[in-house]
Amino acid sequence: MGLGVESVFGDSVVTTKLDTAVNWARSYSMWPMVFGTACCGIEFMSVAAAKYDLSRFGAEVVRFSPRQADLMIVAGTISFKQAPVLKKIYDQMCEPKWVISMGACACSGGFYDNYTTVQGIDEIIPVDEYIAGCPPRPEAVLDAIMRIQKKSEDESIIKERAKNFKGYLDA
Amino acid sequence: MLKPDMIVNPSELKSTIKNLKDKESFTLLLDITAIDYLKFPVKQPTRFALVYILRDASFKKSVTIKTYVDDATLSVPSLTDIYFAADWAERETFDQYGIKFEGHPNLKRVLNHHQFEGHPLRKDYNITDRQICTETEGLMDEMPKLLTSKGYTQQEQDDMMYLNIGPSHPASHGTIRNFLALEGETIKACVTEIGYLHRGFEKSCETHTYSQIIPYTDRLNYCSAILNNIGYCKTIEEMLDIQITDRAQFIRVIIGELSRIIDHIVCNAANMVDLGGLTNFWFIFSARDKAYDLLSKLTGARLTNSYTRVGGLEYDLYDGFAQDLEDVLKAVEQGTVDALSLVEHNRIFHDRTQDVGVITKEFAISAGITGVNLRAAGVNYDIRKTNPYYHYDSFDFDVVLGSHGDVYDRIMCKFEEMRQSIRIIRQAMKNLPDGEVNVYAPDVLLPAKKDVYGNIEGLMNQFKLTFEGIKVPQGEYYSATEAGNGELGFYVVSDGSGTPYKVKCRPPCFYALGAYSKIVEGGMIADAVVTMASMNFIAGEFDR
């Protein structure tokens, strides 16, 4: 058992910065809240399934409760009717939280340039990473998760994230 | 000219349809829609016309009935007392066009938000007029009415627990909201609200050429995109009076049936996850991933393939396709056997699924339910048998029927249909004819690239088809295919230009979902979840 480091360090004390330790733990235990509404949600099922295996990145604990999640993956079209629901769920997630916008619809409305579709979820909630594609291949989703991991490693735990964001549903 | 089968006066509408139902047994109301003739090049008697599409008890004949709505009143009698399916169909027509149905018990919006102003499918509504919504629907206008009609007193209603499942809930498989009134864990009343994924498919069709619409059809039922491509292209080809080549027909059958298999895999896998069995999901999903590898090799995309074209297909099969396909089919067979070995004789599985979520034959027909959900109730209706297209009559396969219409029947029918699809694919691969996959029709199909770059006719042809689109003869037409969820119909109105004047999609699970609340009432919450999963609701399809 163990990673092999115990043979070098024994049971001695290792010192590091708190930021580094916490971020290291965070980045390898992302708990995604999948806001899957459409086609991208089906592709996310593939990401989680055996072949692409999201659990290699420590992000397989998919929660559908915002209180238990720190990574929101918006997978699918967001209509104006859905927008307040998305906003509410994002607000219910505890800090720190990251958002991935998966697929053309979530990023920009996709080819649904019409009366019902929100032209990108960044009009409502802040977004950290965008994934292109309609829907993106599972590899692209994994890539975005790795980018989020990288991002979370570089941050300080004392700083609040995305506090200056104001979407049109914010009063 | 392509015309509806009957034109009646609004005053005679109800009696005509009642007669058709009683005397000529047109028992299935497929769809209701309206046409706004505001910008139509040929002058029509009134601005709005309503179209009713019915199918008879033998399922072989369908009839389209058109009536011109009086401009002053914009109202017609409601058919909700004749067909259960008319409930949501009329609400949708009211929502999109603002036509009132007199006598409808609950005429309110169904796809758009209640704060939405105007009617989006009217020709004078600008497609990009977006309206921001801030409130969620309380549904307290429907629930007390429903409970009172069931005989609950005010005191009893106050004692009930009200619970929302959805619009974002893992058990709702998409964005469906169910508002439940509970006594303990028993559902006493259920109200379903949809529209959270309404993406304006029909309005978008009116601003795109016929070929540009094909990618939009992919995103209706994204679990079996190619079946939607086929349904749409078949409609347009029939309007153009084009007979596609035998090879294209066979390839459409092969790839279409493969899509049906994938569709059923997703439904059954998700259903069994809802029952607590994750292992089944891994077993049958690995076969699905193999199928996606094959589809991406063939079409360039995994999920949204846009594989068919009006007049044929985008690509011919690649070298080594037959071997890849056989590997996929073997994996599906193995996955099915493995998954079934876990549940087939499992007492818990039987208790959770048998006699749960029962749909009776009569109710299914009245509600307009088609496809596996209908066949699981024991009704022998499969368009591939009743109105065969693409040589389906020459393939040897069985229509899979259930007996009780419960969740168990629906799951098992889907497994058996996967086997039947494999049978069809193997026969089609054996008899696959040689030849072209596209018909020779320069006014429909894009020219070869060597012509585009090599001569002026080819170049002009490419430009004309890209900018102006395929010119479909003026008129209106309904055609249907057997999609993953049932009868997928397209009612297309053409004004003779390269852009459809109107496209109405008849989504099979819109009607199944309309009936859902009646099916789960009286059952438990946990049963409602598995019932929902077994009926295969796809948000892109019912919301469009």
Tab-separated table of N, CA and C in Angstrom, chain A residues 5 29 32 69 76 138 156:
chain	number	residue	atom	x	y	z
A	5	VAL	N	6.401	6.723	-1.293
A	5	VAL	CA	7.149	7.810	-0.662
A	5	VAL	C	7.471	7.477	0.790
A	29	SER	N	-9.851	15.641	-6.499
A	29	SER	CA	-11.125	15.099	-5.998
A	29	SER	C	-12.269	16.032	-6.354
A	32	PRO	N	-18.210	16.605	-9.638
A	32	PRO	CA	-18.982	17.384	-10.610
A	32	PRO	C	-20.481	17.332	-10.346
A	69	ALA	N	-21.181	19.467	-4.421
A	69	ALA	CA	-20.358	19.496	-5.620
A	69	ALA	C	-19.502	20.748	-5.658
A	76	GLY	N	-25.371	21.066	-22.186
A	76	GLY	CA	-26.619	21.133	-22.939
A	76	GLY	C	-27.122	22.549	-23.102
A	138	PRO	N	-15.661	12.939	-25.821
A	138	PRO	CA	-15.312	12.754	-24.403
A	138	PRO	C	-13.894	13.202	-24.078
A	156	SER	N	-5.215	30.597	-4.629
A	156	SER	CA	-5.038	30.673	-3.182
A	156	SER	C	-6.371	30.431	-2.497
